[in-house]
């Protein structure tokens, strides 16, 4: 696929997911960290308009001059923006108008792509498409959060379940200690935070070739895992108590049986399915209870060729920090990754909600240790 | 109009207002004290279903058993309910389904009204219709709040302005002191909090036959009214400072001129128009600055026959408390008014947003002294 | 007693109470609404220095120029001040220095009083002494709060109990409806909020000549009073649930028996003693449960000559608002009472912690409806 | 010095510092993260009582059975405890009684030390003494916080300044990349978090042999460093804006000159002195502005033999996480370090407030990235 086809394909996938939404779903923001679907649709479009069309397309007229303010996410370099917590205050512009905005920008992008040869621009388009893929995953998780917190537990789509996959491997992989190279070495797209190939020394380690299952975690729960402070990090123990946590997100005990909400509706927990929607503190406490630990992001990357991965984002025991030769790019695009390098933990792998072609063994995902609404899981090491 | 026609008429007015909404507007709650339009539509319908159809209509099947939980507002007697702050978390049930709910209940209500003769039931229907009228006004003020806090300041309807009316009278009315009767004495509908006719003694007083205008209030602002603590109640002064208040709600200074948002869009302040959207603290501070005071609710009621009123809800200097012989009714309907009798001030009159036939000189409206999103104004006395 | 003797006497009473404190007690503020003892000692002294010595005493040198900032309570007219919530941040100036400050000001006051004849000044001194008496009561309640929330429940003074007094009367007093005069009519000291004698009309009413006892309230508790929302005002019900309230303040159930903390230590509840430390919401809910109500402040004042009162501050069903001819004085002294006239309820009577000679039938005390740390009780009417 | 002498010596140093306190200072807690001096005195004593005397000293009678509850800091394994935020609510037990508690425990400890030969016990005593030294530093920083936030800026001790030291070296140290060993390898005391010697690979790097000075930082401030979001981590930028930060902690601009509070009182900033009281975000932003970076904790440890260090705790760019072979000990002592391994950054070195003999090149200190009340500074690397 050339860039123009790739553009069409990826942009179309965003729409394909949204066709299952009701109009009322588009504007809603039920929690600060999740954005309304309408906002995702507009913001990804704003990215192409702001970073590609306006600087490079002659005579380009912005679709609506207010949209820069409305749909800038966090790029301080591109002017004022509304706070993340207020994204759900906006019933207008209407969903219709956002779809028109997408069509308008898509048409202009196709014109531009038909004639462009400058690699800098093409690289920015590729970045924009990767950015769109990240928002495709957030769209899924944000919609799940909204519907999963509606007391009616509505079905989004009978065919989207995303929490039923099982391990296809067993056993443990042993890796010898030594100096290894870390970081992206290919020629295709990667994020700036993966660059700067560098050496790390790791000790001998063993890593499971499978993820923790629901039944494993139910064992932990039944053994009183949520009540035993010795298993928890101090901040994690505060989180458990402040929020009365006693199960993974989306789990509900109904007439004695654990159920969970999925995009296909409320369903009984499948004990064999891979555990989902736990945060770093829960992952860490579970590992502690097992007498094992989470792998570091380096161990994960070193073992990755031999691992069965891709069902869940896997919490690692590495804080999200810069690689030794990390250099943020100038200007707004440089705000992409670097500024989040505190108070976040690295997740490796990819989830069933991750867009196709949007994963690789060097990919560094990162979230606050409290967050659970992504499709997250646990792999153990020792 | 008989009750059946009245029912149709009032229920239809709710829909008439809503036809100017976009679908995305229906589910949004942008502040805790305002409810989404969809909720108002459903809750007023739930009232008829719960208090009239279920107990009185043979073989009535509730439209959807979940709706009692979803659309109960604050009636603890009728079971669990979702908290007011979470009413905006619900994109589902869809607006379509809510309209079907209304049609379903309306049809059943017409069947019932065709044959009912029991006055207790008819009285409850009348209460339900008055309840619907109260929500019609809240629909207007809640929609205004949502659109007025959208950075695009969208026009709701070119023909709804509601903040441009001017005083049609001047002068001051003098009333002699003495013992007067207070409370509703007619035979038509009134709320329980107006009942219990009782005597009060008032001193001689004078009350303006006009309301404070925008230009009056701009004078106060320009004289530093918002910065002079001597004019403010202690709680009011805290409110001003905690929220950096320096103008009425919906006012914006644009290129040197004061503008305000109305349902017909952003417009220049008309100096002659009657002031709107101020809270009790602002009303009190303004009166203090003028060397006058707000009337008590008793003074207002005594003078009402001679007053020009009906443009704004007028803050009085009376706390909302029970009349001497106030008796709340048993059961859920008894929760209507009595339980709010602390920390609220009485407003008398009616506003341009109040439904027709939903005002009388004994009507007691009440809000927290901080609230400004109703169409509130100031009348001075001494 | 002349003013000079009265000054000595009242100032000495403040010290007499404090001699039971430990030095560590003096600087502590454990909750926002209670001030540290040291602050009370200094602030009452600051009142005499600021309002009497500085303007009237030739060549007076302020003890320490920082003290105006440190010990101004809420008088915006007298310059900047530290926020009430930060009064406990100050270990310095030391307690010793505060006692020296008192001695210094007392000596200067005696010099002034020896020669002053200006009634305006003498009236201000009287106001200052009444102010000191108010702080004497606050000292008691604030110290009780601090020690009563110390997990050791320390004894302040074996001889101060203050919660064991019992009713000495029974029966109910009947008052005929009619027009009565309200407000202070004597020639001695009273606060500005009692002035403006005016008429009110009241209906026939009956009022108990005794207060609710501990055993009465235990009945309410055992009948599920704290769990029955029908008894509570809406704001009260929120307060009960947000704070998990199930008994009066300072009550603890120990091995099956209710105990309460008093200044003489933890002790078993005496069922016959008069109930103490409940707020307006609890008073109101109890009255509702009994099928009675709280008296208004007017009913209380009208009946007062015939009532046995003075054990507890009694919650009335009147909001704290201005009397018809209320006029606040100019300047800082005018900030004394008027600015608190919103969101507070009136209490009438006096408590066992009230200073001698600091009560009268027209006295209007006022607190937020949530507050319980004063010696408050319930009298019922109907 | 043998253990018995060491015990006397270290315990005495705690008292030596406290002799400059006023009694009112002992009970005060002005911010959640700082504890009252009295609490430090008691808690360090509680450590010896709970972990050494009670299990090992025959016939030992606890000084006061309530003290376990009062002075347990965060050891969930040793029973209930009062929350850190409430440590300042306690005027009782009195300071006197706490000193008696120390004397009582010290006497019993000397008896025990005279006869003990069990190394496990002696190791625990050594741990207790290191624990005491940590609290000695916290005593200093907590007292500074309390007095530095008193509007009078009281002098604690004319001879304690602690912020005037200057760099004694210049130049930059170059280290060749390669595999190095990290972690404590000696036979003396160290904490569990330093154990598990392991290899790390580091690239070539350069590290300054001096710390950032006040004048360096003033340059940053004058260049608009606090206002340029490009320099800040996202969480840091939120912190700057939420708290209106524009200088290091304890700095005040008075009549055009920067001053800072020290334990010897308010003083003019010495431009040559080493910068103090900045948090991780400020350290990171400053490094960014200089086009350099903070060293990792491994780089710091590798370079340490050649570095001039010990004036300030130095923020590193390493998150506080477990070393590969970290194993927490069983029981309460195991709660010491491991449970804080999230959301904290490592500081290396030692400060002028650190107790003698309480530093080494492998020591890992850790704080939240927002905290500034420790004696923290900046060393740059590249």
PDB file of C-alpha atoms in Angstrom, chain B residues 233-341:
ATOM      1  CA  UNK B 233     -22.165  38.833  53.444  1.00  0.00           C
ATOM      2  CA  UNK B 234     -19.271  36.768  54.717  1.00  0.00           C
ATOM      3  CA  UNK B 235     -20.257  33.685  52.698  1.00  0.00           C
ATOM      4  CA  UNK B 236     -20.831  35.887  49.668  1.00  0.00           C
ATOM      5  CA  UNK B 237     -17.392  37.439  49.966  1.00  0.00           C
ATOM      6  CA  UNK B 238     -15.848  33.963  50.090  1.00  0.00           C
ATOM      7  CA  UNK B 239     -17.830  33.008  47.001  1.00  0.00           C
ATOM      8  CA  UNK B 240     -16.686  36.112  45.082  1.00  0.00           C
ATOM      9  CA  UNK B 241     -13.060  35.440  45.889  1.00  0.00           C
ATOM     10  CA  UNK B 242     -13.057  31.686  45.439  1.00  0.00           C
ATOM     11  CA  UNK B 243     -14.578  32.077  41.980  1.00  0.00           C
ATOM     12  CA  UNK B 244     -13.076  35.400  40.874  1.00  0.00           C
ATOM     13  CA  UNK B 245     -16.504  36.815  40.161  1.00  0.00           C
ATOM     14  CA  UNK B 246     -16.700  40.249  38.604  1.00  0.00           C
ATOM     15  CA  UNK B 247     -19.937  40.231  36.641  1.00  0.00           C
ATOM     16  CA  UNK B 248     -23.286  38.433  36.405  1.00  0.00           C
ATOM     17  CA  UNK B 249     -23.335  34.959  34.893  1.00  0.00           C
ATOM     18  CA  UNK B 250     -23.087  34.834  31.068  1.00  0.00           C
ATOM     19  CA  UNK B 251     -21.492  38.278  30.843  1.00  0.00           C
ATOM     20  CA  UNK B 252     -18.283  38.665  28.810  1.00  0.00           C
ATOM     21  CA  UNK B 253     -16.343  41.826  28.154  1.00  0.00           C
ATOM     22  CA  UNK B 254     -15.372  41.806  24.477  1.00  0.00           C
ATOM     23  CA  UNK B 255     -13.285  44.623  23.104  1.00  0.00           C
ATOM     24  CA  UNK B 256     -14.393  46.949  25.871  1.00  0.00           C
ATOM     25  CA  UNK B 257     -18.118  46.226  25.722  1.00  0.00           C
ATOM     26  CA  UNK B 258     -20.148  43.977  27.953  1.00  0.00           C
ATOM     27  CA  UNK B 259     -21.924  41.206  26.123  1.00  0.00           C
ATOM     28  CA  UNK B 260     -24.126  38.437  27.406  1.00  0.00           C
ATOM     29  CA  UNK B 261     -25.062  35.042  26.126  1.00  0.00           C
ATOM     30  CA  UNK B 262     -28.745  34.449  25.490  1.00  0.00           C
ATOM     31  CA  UNK B 263     -30.516  31.542  23.814  1.00  0.00           C
ATOM     32  CA  UNK B 264     -30.452  33.619  20.639  1.00  0.00           C
ATOM     33  CA  UNK B 265     -26.662  33.910  20.856  1.00  0.00           C
ATOM     34  CA  UNK B 266     -24.079  36.342  22.144  1.00  0.00           C
ATOM     35  CA  UNK B 267     -25.276  39.961  22.169  1.00  0.00           C
ATOM     36  CA  UNK B 268     -24.384  43.375  23.510  1.00  0.00           C
ATOM     37  CA  UNK B 269     -25.795  44.195  26.904  1.00  0.00           C
ATOM     38  CA  UNK B 270     -28.892  46.368  26.646  1.00  0.00           C
ATOM     39  CA  UNK B 271     -28.488  48.897  29.474  1.00  0.00           C
ATOM     40  CA  UNK B 272     -32.226  49.350  29.830  1.00  0.00           C
ATOM     41  CA  UNK B 273     -33.061  45.693  30.074  1.00  0.00           C
ATOM     42  CA  UNK B 274     -33.766  44.139  33.443  1.00  0.00           C
ATOM     43  CA  UNK B 275     -30.720  42.595  35.126  1.00  0.00           C
ATOM     44  CA  UNK B 276     -30.600  38.801  35.049  1.00  0.00           C
ATOM     45  CA  UNK B 277     -28.563  35.853  36.381  1.00  0.00           C
ATOM     46  CA  UNK B 278     -27.315  37.162  39.708  1.00  0.00           C
ATOM     47  CA  UNK B 279     -27.378  35.225  42.959  1.00  0.00           C
ATOM     48  CA  UNK B 280     -28.593  36.133  46.426  1.00  0.00           C
ATOM     49  CA  UNK B 281     -25.200  37.435  47.503  1.00  0.00           C
ATOM     50  CA  UNK B 282     -24.990  39.758  44.530  1.00  0.00           C
ATOM     51  CA  UNK B 283     -28.573  40.915  45.082  1.00  0.00           C
ATOM     52  CA  UNK B 284     -27.809  41.592  48.722  1.00  0.00           C
ATOM     53  CA  UNK B 285     -24.566  43.439  48.013  1.00  0.00           C
ATOM     54  CA  UNK B 286     -26.245  45.593  45.401  1.00  0.00           C
ATOM     55  CA  UNK B 287     -29.031  46.519  47.841  1.00  0.00           C
ATOM     56  CA  UNK B 288     -26.433  47.331  50.501  1.00  0.00           C
ATOM     57  CA  UNK B 289     -24.609  49.575  48.059  1.00  0.00           C
ATOM     58  CA  UNK B 290     -27.860  51.381  47.268  1.00  0.00           C
ATOM     59  CA  UNK B 291     -28.567  51.874  50.982  1.00  0.00           C
ATOM     60  CA  UNK B 292     -31.708  49.800  50.564  1.00  0.00           C
ATOM     61  CA  UNK B 293     -32.577  46.163  51.137  1.00  0.00           C
ATOM     62  CA  UNK B 294     -34.380  43.194  49.581  1.00  0.00           C
ATOM     63  CA  UNK B 295     -38.023  42.777  50.588  1.00  0.00           C
ATOM     64  CA  UNK B 296     -39.032  39.840  52.756  1.00  0.00           C
ATOM     65  CA  UNK B 297     -41.245  37.261  51.128  1.00  0.00           C
ATOM     66  CA  UNK B 298     -44.136  38.523  53.247  1.00  0.00           C
ATOM     67  CA  UNK B 299     -43.715  42.131  52.133  1.00  0.00           C
ATOM     68  CA  UNK B 300     -43.583  40.910  48.568  1.00  0.00           C
ATOM     69  CA  UNK B 301     -46.781  38.898  48.901  1.00  0.00           C
ATOM     70  CA  UNK B 302     -48.600  41.754  50.618  1.00  0.00           C
ATOM     71  CA  UNK B 303     -47.576  44.224  47.931  1.00  0.00           C
ATOM     72  CA  UNK B 304     -48.007  41.804  45.040  1.00  0.00           C
ATOM     73  CA  UNK B 305     -51.447  42.952  43.870  1.00  0.00           C
ATOM     74  CA  UNK B 306     -50.018  46.365  43.165  1.00  0.00           C
ATOM     75  CA  UNK B 307     -46.699  45.251  41.707  1.00  0.00           C
ATOM     76  CA  UNK B 308     -45.587  44.786  38.137  1.00  0.00           C
ATOM     77  CA  UNK B 309     -43.960  41.355  38.353  1.00  0.00           C
ATOM     78  CA  UNK B 310     -43.195  38.342  36.183  1.00  0.00           C
ATOM     79  CA  UNK B 311     -39.965  39.166  34.377  1.00  0.00           C
ATOM     80  CA  UNK B 312     -37.535  37.602  36.825  1.00  0.00           C
ATOM     81  CA  UNK B 313     -37.497  35.447  39.897  1.00  0.00           C
ATOM     82  CA  UNK B 314     -36.867  37.988  42.628  1.00  0.00           C
ATOM     83  CA  UNK B 315     -34.570  37.192  45.535  1.00  0.00           C
ATOM     84  CA  UNK B 316     -36.173  38.012  48.874  1.00  0.00           C
ATOM     85  CA  UNK B 317     -34.524  38.393  52.214  1.00  0.00           C
ATOM     86  CA  UNK B 318     -36.407  35.403  53.617  1.00  0.00           C
ATOM     87  CA  UNK B 319     -34.927  32.005  54.263  1.00  0.00           C
ATOM     88  CA  UNK B 320     -36.998  29.121  52.925  1.00  0.00           C
ATOM     89  CA  UNK B 321     -38.674  27.689  56.028  1.00  0.00           C
ATOM     90  CA  UNK B 322     -41.970  26.033  56.847  1.00  0.00           C
ATOM     91  CA  UNK B 323     -45.119  28.075  57.347  1.00  0.00           C
ATOM     92  CA  UNK B 324     -46.554  27.648  60.864  1.00  0.00           C
ATOM     93  CA  UNK B 325     -49.057  24.989  59.940  1.00  0.00           C
ATOM     94  CA  UNK B 326     -46.978  23.307  57.243  1.00  0.00           C
ATOM     95  CA  UNK B 327     -47.597  19.589  57.093  1.00  0.00           C
ATOM     96  CA  UNK B 328     -45.824  17.412  54.619  1.00  0.00           C
ATOM     97  CA  UNK B 329     -47.919  14.790  52.936  1.00  0.00           C
ATOM     98  CA  UNK B 330     -47.223  11.152  53.568  1.00  0.00           C
ATOM     99  CA  UNK B 331     -45.062   9.116  51.254  1.00  0.00           C
ATOM    100  CA  UNK B 332     -43.034  10.134  48.260  1.00  0.00           C
ATOM    101  CA  UNK B 333     -45.090  13.179  47.326  1.00  0.00           C
ATOM    102  CA  UNK B 334     -44.319  14.570  50.769  1.00  0.00           C
ATOM    103  CA  UNK B 335     -40.665  14.766  49.769  1.00  0.00           C
ATOM    104  CA  UNK B 336     -41.546  17.418  47.241  1.00  0.00           C
ATOM    105  CA  UNK B 337     -40.817  20.611  49.112  1.00  0.00           C
ATOM    106  CA  UNK B 338     -40.336  20.179  52.816  1.00  0.00           C
ATOM    107  CA  UNK B 339     -36.955  18.556  52.828  1.00  0.00           C
ATOM    108  CA  UNK B 340     -35.252  21.517  51.190  1.00  0.00           C
ATOM    109  CA  UNK B 341     -36.042  23.828  54.090  1.00  0.00           C
TER     110      UNK B 341
END
